[in-house]
Amino acid sequence: MAESTNGEPRIGVYVCDCGTNIAGKVDVPAVVEFAGSLPHVAVAREYKYMCSDPGQEIIQKDIKEMGIDRVVVAACSPTMHEPTFRKAVQSAGLNQFLFQMANIREHDSWVTEDPVEATEKAKHIIDAAVHRVVFQEPLEAIEVPMNSDVLVVGGGIAGIEAALKMADAGHTVHLVERDPSIGGHMAQFDKTFPTLDCSACILTPKMSAVGKHPNIKLHTYSEVTEVDGYVGNFKVKVNKKARYVDIDKCTGCMLCTEQCVVAKVPNEFNESLDNRRAAYIPFPQAVPLRATIDPERCLQLTRGKCKQTCVEACGPGAIDFEQKDELVELEVGAIIITTGYQTFDNERIARYGYGQLPDVISSLEFERISNASGPTGGEIVCKNGEKPRSVAILHCVGSRDENYNEYCSRVCCMYSLKFSHLIKEHLPETEVYQCYIDMRCFGKGYEEFYKRLMNEGVVFIRGRAAEVTAASKRQAETEGKLLVTVEDTLLGVVRHLPVDMVILSSALQAQPDAKEVAQLFGFGCSSAGFYIERHPKLEPVSTVTDGIFIAGCCQGPKDIPDTVAQAGAAAAGALALVDNRTVKIEPTISYIDPEKCSGCHICVGLCPHNAIVYDAELDAAQVIEAACKGCGVCVSACGSNVPVQRGFTDEQIFAEIEGALA
Amino acid sequence: MSKPKFAMYWAAACGGCEIAVLQIKEKILEVAENFDIVFWPVATDFKYKDVEAMADGEILLTLFNGAVRNSENEYMAHLLRQKSQVLVAFGACAAQGGIPGLANVSTAAEIKELVYIDNPSVQNPDRVFPVERFEVPEGELDLPHLYDTVRALDQVEDVDYYIPGCPPEGPQIWAVLETIIGILKNGGDLPPKGTVLGAGTKTCCDECSRVKKEKKITGFKKPWEVPWDPETCLLEQGIICMGPVTRDGCGGRCTSVGMPCRGCYGPPPGVTDQGAKMLSTLASIIDAESPEKIAEIAATVPDPLGTFYRFGLAKSMLRRAKV
Ligand SMILES: Cc1cc2nc3c(=O)[nH]c(=O)nc-3n(C[C@H](O)[C@H](O)[C@H](O)COP(=O)(O)OP(=O)(O)OC[C@H]3O[C@@H](n4cnc5c(N)ncnc54)[C@H](O)[C@@H]3O)c2cc1C
């Protein structure tokens, strides 16, 4: 490698066209010329795609032949290609931290309208990077042991699938589920589109496999309350809510349920269409098949007074009213979040009458009444117990609507078709109307399923329903019916459909606590609350936090095949990490010089990762390297600027500011 | 061989620095023995014209105390720089602007208005103000012109060393003088230009005898509002103590008697703006769940500017929009 002659830095600046992404707006040759004129810059070049192999080779060649000892690439966001260029620089023999990325795409060409301004901005961004890179120092990644256990949060089909995959690969998997049983939404369905497999038939074996798997530690009725650490070494606190039942003793015999005196608790598994007891098992296939006592409804727990017939009935003596919440601490190497979705609150669209008109029901309610193990034993009936002679299914309730959710929920067209089929199967004489905006049947076998339904006599009306009202009592032929007003946009007429039942195909939405969960685990969520993947195409199940993955509907509405595919991808991503013995962590962490520290303790209590300890012998605070995440809290809090964040020193940051303002 | 020459000058300051020099007690005799005292208005009868008459660089060592806030201070700063080989900004005012620097939130006119008109103990219905020039039969009298902006010595002239403190501690003053005398006698190199002499390189907390633990502040209090506790870190008691952002060297004298550090030794190495740094530090240890609660706690800070910038306003990043 050619040495620099006088100890002065020799900087190479490489400006990427990114096809037309950058060059379409920024005058790249002018920017290159400008970069070449900056102090210490030995070479400045333009290339069409810097991230391509030939692009990287240009940099490597310059390092080897020209003695370039600091590299600036002006291209896209560092979240995109910083790793690419770091590797390229390192393999040419230069320390990867002597590289700096200047983002002239996301921060500039994509967001600046005027080409002249965009070009000027690119110069400033590059100037900042050049100023900064002068002060950058070689750093070495820190290698720490990898914990091979994994955590899955959310026990719907996504969590079940991911847990089984990783457990089968020989890893200990902790599966944390908020409800008393795993299963998620899929456990509520009777059939699944487009193949019409019986949901229970395909889900139950997986659920019981989870329950029996020697490598899976199931934590139901539990929630994660604290997450600390970093890839390879996460420390997680899980609150196991008191079930008031010793699950080691409980046999799932349901005698406590039968004897429980509190009978009128709305049964959430059946969408509150019927009631359960305060002592309950959510559904017969529940895993674990163990009772839970509802602390908000149990007389003993709310009023301290009950005959305790459940205790009497329980042979093994599993009921324990003294049980307390328990905090379990887990250590894992990787985490997969599969917390799923909730459905839209139909009452928000008052004109559809949900909550007012008894036979306007939600899609999940229909799932339950069409389910053989549901509250009606699979009989599709109205609230008065009679079979509906006509049913309207209203699409896009809360989806594709700027007032609620702009996005398409992706599964409603298909489950609406499924519902039509189930109605036609149970009640062939019943008329079924679908009021849709567009039929979106994009998946494998979906279009075919749609065709099949068209031949089953379902009436498709293209138009979003305007309202649902109770038909006037004065008109004999429609008395007691619901009237659906909809503009049939293909015929250009407004229709009033008299029906006995209206099913609202409600949107899929992020969980109500999605934002808090995202914050807890340290990644972002969209304004709608769906978790943001690291890259929409190339890293759809990774998050910005290394070692934390997402899968299923928590990332966005999707069907079961996509959910399961993502779960597998997330499991593969996690396995690719935890199968290593060690993990390299970024060396851009904090360092405290004991010679300079006064031991005032200000930083000690502040470190969010407990990475700072007070060393009495040195009378100084010290950073535990493996625990430090380089957040910078200690750096800003210290009264005497003693902690130094490597890679973000005052010198580097001030130089960068100076360059940006130059 | 004639002895090296020594000067001391009092600019915009209270005079405490002058007294502080006498805290070296009988050692003052050693100073006199090793130096020729050529200018020290408070102690000896020399006139400005005596200094003006000297050759450039004739004085070896000048200890300049006080900030620069009027034309006379500024004239003397330039003059003493010209005549001295080593110019030391002595004390908090010369080093950082000191307490006079707090005047930088007002103008000279506002200050005069307060002193000569709005002062409750002043009766001045005719609005009589001092004038800068006044004719008397013997000739013209003049007063220095008061500036709007108070400056530290190094904002006016090139400074070789700084001895911080309000005032600098006697033993520290002696240590500096002793070193210089030693170098004069036995040879050796002076410290690099810009060095802070007579102080440490850590913070006041390093010297403070109190026990330090993790800090979480739920409200600020004044020293008399808390029960006497000679053990616990004052900051942990909710008393704003500038110790964490103040250079050590004083020996932790204030905190040892239950008074919070006021910050007179200036920022520690690596910190440019002592007040801003204290804000950053305090903000980090306020213990509150909501922005409202934070605002509530922050509102209990007594006199924020005077607390955080008691000595450092002139040299801080807070400047007049137009000077
Ligand atoms: C009416 C309806 C019918 C549908 N029919 C079909 C169909 O026929 N075919 C098809 O392919 N798709 C269908 N879908 C889509 C299908 O429901 C989803 O694709 C699938 O359920 C997504 O699984 P999931 O694991 O991501 O989420 P979920 O099923 O929602 O599971 C999430 C799990 O995580 C738990 N959880 C949430 N937050 C936490 C937390 N903080 N801590 C711990 N646990 C938590 C929940 O309790 C739940 O058990 C239908 C959807 C609806 C609304």
CSV table of C-alpha atoms in Angstrom, one decimal, chain B residues 48-289:
chain,number,residue,atom,x,y,z
B,48,TYR,CA,0.3,54.6,35.0
B,49,LYS,CA,2.9,56.9,33.5
B,50,ASP,CA,5.6,54.8,35.2
B,51,VAL,CA,4.4,51.8,33.3
B,52,GLU,CA,4.0,53.8,30.1
B,53,ALA,CA,7.7,54.7,30.5
B,54,MET,CA,8.9,51.1,30.6
B,55,ALA,CA,10.4,49.2,27.7
B,56,ASP,CA,8.2,46.6,26.0
B,57,GLY,CA,8.4,43.3,27.9
B,58,GLU,CA,10.3,44.9,30.8
B,59,ILE,CA,7.9,43.3,33.3
B,60,LEU,CA,8.4,39.6,33.7
B,61,LEU,CA,5.1,38.7,35.4
B,62,THR,CA,1.8,40.6,35.6
B,63,LEU,CA,-1.2,39.3,37.5
B,64,PHE,CA,-4.2,41.0,36.0
B,65,ASN,CA,-7.4,40.7,38.0
B,66,GLY,CA,-10.8,41.9,37.1
B,67,ALA,CA,-12.9,42.0,34.0
B,68,VAL,CA,-12.7,44.6,31.3
B,69,ARG,CA,-15.8,46.7,31.3
B,70,ASN,CA,-14.6,50.3,30.7
B,71,SER,CA,-12.1,52.2,28.6
B,72,GLU,CA,-9.6,52.4,31.5
B,73,ASN,CA,-9.6,48.6,32.0
B,74,GLU,CA,-9.1,48.2,28.3
B,75,TYR,CA,-6.3,50.7,28.1
B,76,MET,CA,-4.5,49.0,31.0
B,77,ALA,CA,-5.0,45.6,29.5
B,78,HIS,CA,-3.3,46.6,26.3
B,79,LEU,CA,-0.6,48.5,28.1
B,80,LEU,CA,0.3,45.7,30.5
B,81,ARG,CA,0.3,43.2,27.7
B,82,GLN,CA,2.8,45.3,25.9
B,83,LYS,CA,5.0,45.7,28.9
B,84,SER,CA,4.8,42.1,30.2
B,85,GLN,CA,6.5,38.9,29.2
B,86,VAL,CA,3.9,36.8,31.0
B,87,LEU,CA,0.4,38.1,31.4
B,88,VAL,CA,-1.8,36.1,33.8
B,89,ALA,CA,-5.6,36.4,34.0
B,90,PHE,CA,-5.9,36.2,37.7
B,91,GLY,CA,-9.2,35.3,39.3
B,92,ALA,CA,-12.6,34.5,37.9
B,93,CYS,CA,-13.3,38.0,36.5
B,94,ALA,CA,-10.1,38.2,34.5
B,95,ALA,CA,-10.4,34.6,33.5
B,96,GLN,CA,-14.1,34.4,32.6
B,97,GLY,CA,-15.7,37.8,33.1
B,98,GLY,CA,-16.8,36.8,36.6
B,99,ILE,CA,-19.7,38.3,38.4
B,100,PRO,CA,-19.4,41.6,36.5
B,101,GLY,CA,-20.1,39.6,33.4
B,102,LEU,CA,-23.7,39.2,34.5
B,103,ALA,CA,-24.1,42.8,33.4
B,104,ASN,CA,-24.2,41.5,29.9
B,105,VAL,CA,-27.9,41.0,30.1
B,106,SER,CA,-28.3,44.8,30.4
B,107,THR,CA,-26.9,47.8,28.7
B,108,ALA,CA,-24.7,50.5,30.3
B,109,ALA,CA,-27.6,53.0,30.1
B,110,GLU,CA,-29.9,50.5,31.9
B,111,ILE,CA,-27.3,50.0,34.6
B,112,LYS,CA,-26.9,53.8,35.1
B,113,GLU,CA,-30.6,54.2,35.3
B,114,LEU,CA,-30.8,51.6,38.0
B,115,VAL,CA,-27.9,53.0,40.0
B,116,TYR,CA,-28.6,56.7,39.8
B,117,ILE,CA,-32.4,56.8,39.5
B,118,ASP,CA,-34.3,53.6,40.3
B,119,ASN,CA,-32.2,52.7,43.3
B,120,PRO,CA,-34.5,52.9,46.4
B,121,SER,CA,-31.8,54.7,48.5
B,122,VAL,CA,-31.2,57.4,45.9
B,123,GLN,CA,-33.0,60.7,45.6
B,124,ASN,CA,-32.2,62.2,42.2
B,125,PRO,CA,-35.1,64.2,40.9
B,126,ASP,CA,-32.9,66.2,38.6
B,127,ARG,CA,-31.5,63.1,37.0
B,128,VAL,CA,-27.9,64.0,37.6
B,129,PHE,CA,-25.6,61.4,36.1
B,130,PRO,CA,-21.8,61.2,36.2
B,131,VAL,CA,-20.3,62.7,33.0
B,132,GLU,CA,-17.2,61.4,31.3
B,133,ARG,CA,-15.7,64.8,30.9
B,134,PHE,CA,-16.0,67.8,33.2
B,135,GLU,CA,-14.3,71.2,33.1
B,136,VAL,CA,-13.0,72.6,36.4
B,137,PRO,CA,-10.8,75.6,36.9
B,138,GLU,CA,-7.7,73.4,37.2
B,139,GLY,CA,-8.5,71.7,33.8
B,140,GLU,CA,-10.5,68.9,32.4
B,141,LEU,CA,-11.5,65.9,34.5
B,142,ASP,CA,-12.4,62.6,32.9
B,143,LEU,CA,-14.0,59.3,33.9
B,144,PRO,CA,-13.6,56.1,31.9
B,145,HIS,CA,-16.3,55.2,29.5
B,146,LEU,CA,-18.6,52.4,30.7
B,147,TYR,CA,-19.1,49.7,28.0
B,148,ASP,CA,-22.3,47.8,27.4
B,149,THR,CA,-20.5,44.5,27.3
B,150,VAL,CA,-18.2,43.1,30.0
B,151,ARG,CA,-15.3,41.0,28.7
B,152,ALA,CA,-12.8,38.6,30.1
B,153,LEU,CA,-9.1,39.6,29.7
B,154,ASP,CA,-8.5,37.2,26.9
B,155,GLN,CA,-11.4,38.7,24.9
B,156,VAL,CA,-9.4,41.9,24.8
B,157,GLU,CA,-5.8,40.8,24.9
B,158,ASP,CA,-3.6,37.8,24.4
B,159,VAL,CA,-3.3,35.9,27.8
B,160,ASP,CA,-0.5,33.5,28.7
B,161,TYR,CA,-2.0,31.8,31.8
B,162,TYR,CA,-5.1,31.6,33.8
B,163,ILE,CA,-5.4,31.4,37.6
B,164,PRO,CA,-9.1,30.8,38.3
B,165,GLY,CA,-11.1,31.3,41.5
B,166,CYS,CA,-13.2,33.9,43.2
B,167,PRO,CA,-10.7,34.6,44.6
B,168,PRO,CA,-7.9,32.2,43.9
B,169,GLU,CA,-7.0,30.2,47.0
B,170,GLY,CA,-3.8,31.4,48.8
B,171,PRO,CA,-1.9,28.1,48.7
B,172,GLN,CA,-2.7,27.8,44.9
B,173,ILE,CA,-1.4,31.3,44.4
B,174,TRP,CA,1.8,30.5,46.3
B,175,ALA,CA,2.2,27.2,44.4
B,176,VAL,CA,2.2,29.1,41.1
B,177,LEU,CA,4.5,31.8,42.3
B,178,GLU,CA,6.8,29.3,43.8
B,179,THR,CA,7.0,27.4,40.5
B,180,ILE,CA,7.8,30.5,38.7
B,181,ILE,CA,10.5,31.6,41.2
B,182,GLY,CA,11.9,28.0,40.9
B,183,ILE,CA,12.1,28.3,37.2
B,184,LEU,CA,13.8,31.7,37.4
B,185,LYS,CA,16.4,30.4,39.8
B,186,ASN,CA,17.0,26.9,38.5
B,187,GLY,CA,15.9,27.1,34.9
B,188,GLY,CA,13.3,25.0,33.3
B,189,ASP,CA,10.4,25.5,30.9
B,190,LEU,CA,7.3,27.5,31.6
B,191,PRO,CA,4.0,25.5,31.1
B,192,PRO,CA,2.5,25.8,27.6
B,193,LYS,CA,0.6,29.0,26.8
B,194,GLY,CA,-3.0,28.9,27.8
B,195,THR,CA,-2.5,26.6,30.8
B,196,VAL,CA,-4.8,27.0,33.7
B,197,LEU,CA,-2.5,27.3,36.7
B,198,GLY,CA,-3.2,26.9,40.4
B,199,ALA,CA,-6.0,24.5,39.8
B,200,GLY,CA,-6.6,20.8,39.1
B,201,THR,CA,-7.7,19.0,35.9
B,202,LYS,CA,-10.8,17.3,37.3
B,203,THR,CA,-14.0,18.7,38.9
B,204,CYS,CA,-14.8,20.0,42.3
B,205,CYS,CA,-16.5,16.7,43.1
B,206,ASP,CA,-13.1,15.0,43.1
B,207,GLU,CA,-12.0,17.1,46.1
B,208,CYS,CA,-15.4,17.3,47.8
B,209,SER,CA,-15.5,15.2,50.9
B,210,ARG,CA,-19.2,14.3,50.6
B,211,VAL,CA,-20.4,10.8,49.7
B,212,LYS,CA,-21.7,10.6,46.2
B,213,LYS,CA,-24.4,8.2,44.9
B,214,GLU,CA,-26.7,8.1,42.0
B,215,LYS,CA,-28.6,11.3,41.6
B,216,LYS,CA,-32.3,11.8,41.0
B,217,ILE,CA,-33.7,15.2,41.6
B,218,THR,CA,-37.4,15.8,42.2
B,219,GLY,CA,-37.1,19.5,43.2
B,220,PHE,CA,-34.5,22.1,43.8
B,221,LYS,CA,-34.0,23.7,47.2
B,222,LYS,CA,-32.0,26.4,48.8
B,223,PRO,CA,-29.3,25.4,51.3
B,224,TRP,CA,-31.4,26.6,54.3
B,225,GLU,CA,-34.4,24.6,53.2
B,226,VAL,CA,-32.9,21.2,53.9
B,227,PRO,CA,-31.9,19.7,57.2
B,228,TRP,CA,-28.2,19.9,58.0
B,229,ASP,CA,-26.5,16.9,56.5
B,230,PRO,CA,-22.7,17.0,56.3
B,231,GLU,CA,-22.5,13.6,54.5
B,232,THR,CA,-24.7,13.5,51.5
B,233,CYS,CA,-23.8,15.1,48.1
B,234,LEU,CA,-25.5,18.5,48.0
B,235,LEU,CA,-26.9,17.8,44.5
B,236,GLU,CA,-28.5,14.7,45.8
B,237,GLN,CA,-30.2,16.8,48.5
B,238,GLY,CA,-31.7,19.0,45.7
B,239,ILE,CA,-29.3,21.9,46.2
B,240,ILE,CA,-27.9,23.1,43.0
B,241,CYS,CA,-24.1,22.6,43.3
B,242,MET,CA,-22.0,23.6,40.4
B,243,GLY,CA,-19.3,21.1,41.5
B,244,PRO,CA,-19.7,18.6,38.6
B,245,VAL,CA,-19.0,21.4,36.1
B,246,THR,CA,-16.3,23.3,38.0
B,247,ARG,CA,-12.6,22.8,37.9
B,248,ASP,CA,-11.1,21.5,41.1
B,249,GLY,CA,-8.3,23.2,43.0
B,250,CYS,CA,-10.1,25.0,45.7
B,251,GLY,CA,-10.1,22.0,48.0
B,252,GLY,CA,-13.8,21.7,48.1
B,253,ARG,CA,-14.1,24.4,50.7
B,254,CYS,CA,-17.7,25.5,50.1
B,255,THR,CA,-19.2,22.1,50.1
B,256,SER,CA,-17.3,21.1,53.2
B,257,VAL,CA,-19.3,23.7,55.1
B,258,GLY,CA,-22.6,22.9,53.5
B,259,MET,CA,-22.6,25.6,50.9
B,260,PRO,CA,-23.0,24.5,47.2
B,261,CYS,CA,-20.1,25.1,44.8
B,262,ARG,CA,-20.8,28.4,42.9
B,263,GLY,CA,-18.5,27.5,40.0
B,264,CYS,CA,-15.8,30.1,40.6
B,265,TYR,CA,-13.0,27.9,39.3
B,266,GLY,CA,-14.6,27.9,35.9
B,267,PRO,CA,-15.3,24.9,33.6
B,268,PRO,CA,-13.1,21.8,33.8
B,269,PRO,CA,-10.9,20.9,30.8
B,270,GLY,CA,-12.9,20.0,27.8
B,271,VAL,CA,-15.9,22.1,28.7
B,272,THR,CA,-16.4,25.4,26.9
B,273,ASP,CA,-19.7,26.7,28.4
B,274,GLN,CA,-20.0,25.9,32.1
B,275,GLY,CA,-23.6,27.1,32.4
B,276,ALA,CA,-24.8,25.1,29.3
B,277,LYS,CA,-23.0,22.1,30.6
B,278,MET,CA,-24.7,22.4,34.0
B,279,LEU,CA,-28.0,22.6,32.3
B,280,SER,CA,-27.2,19.4,30.3
B,281,THR,CA,-26.1,17.7,33.5
B,282,LEU,CA,-29.0,18.8,35.6
B,283,ALA,CA,-31.5,17.9,32.9
B,284,SER,CA,-30.1,14.4,32.9
B,285,ILE,CA,-30.8,13.8,36.6
B,286,ILE,CA,-34.2,15.4,36.9
B,287,ASP,CA,-36.5,12.6,37.9
B,288,ALA,CA,-39.9,13.1,36.4
B,289,GLU,CA,-42.4,11.1,34.3
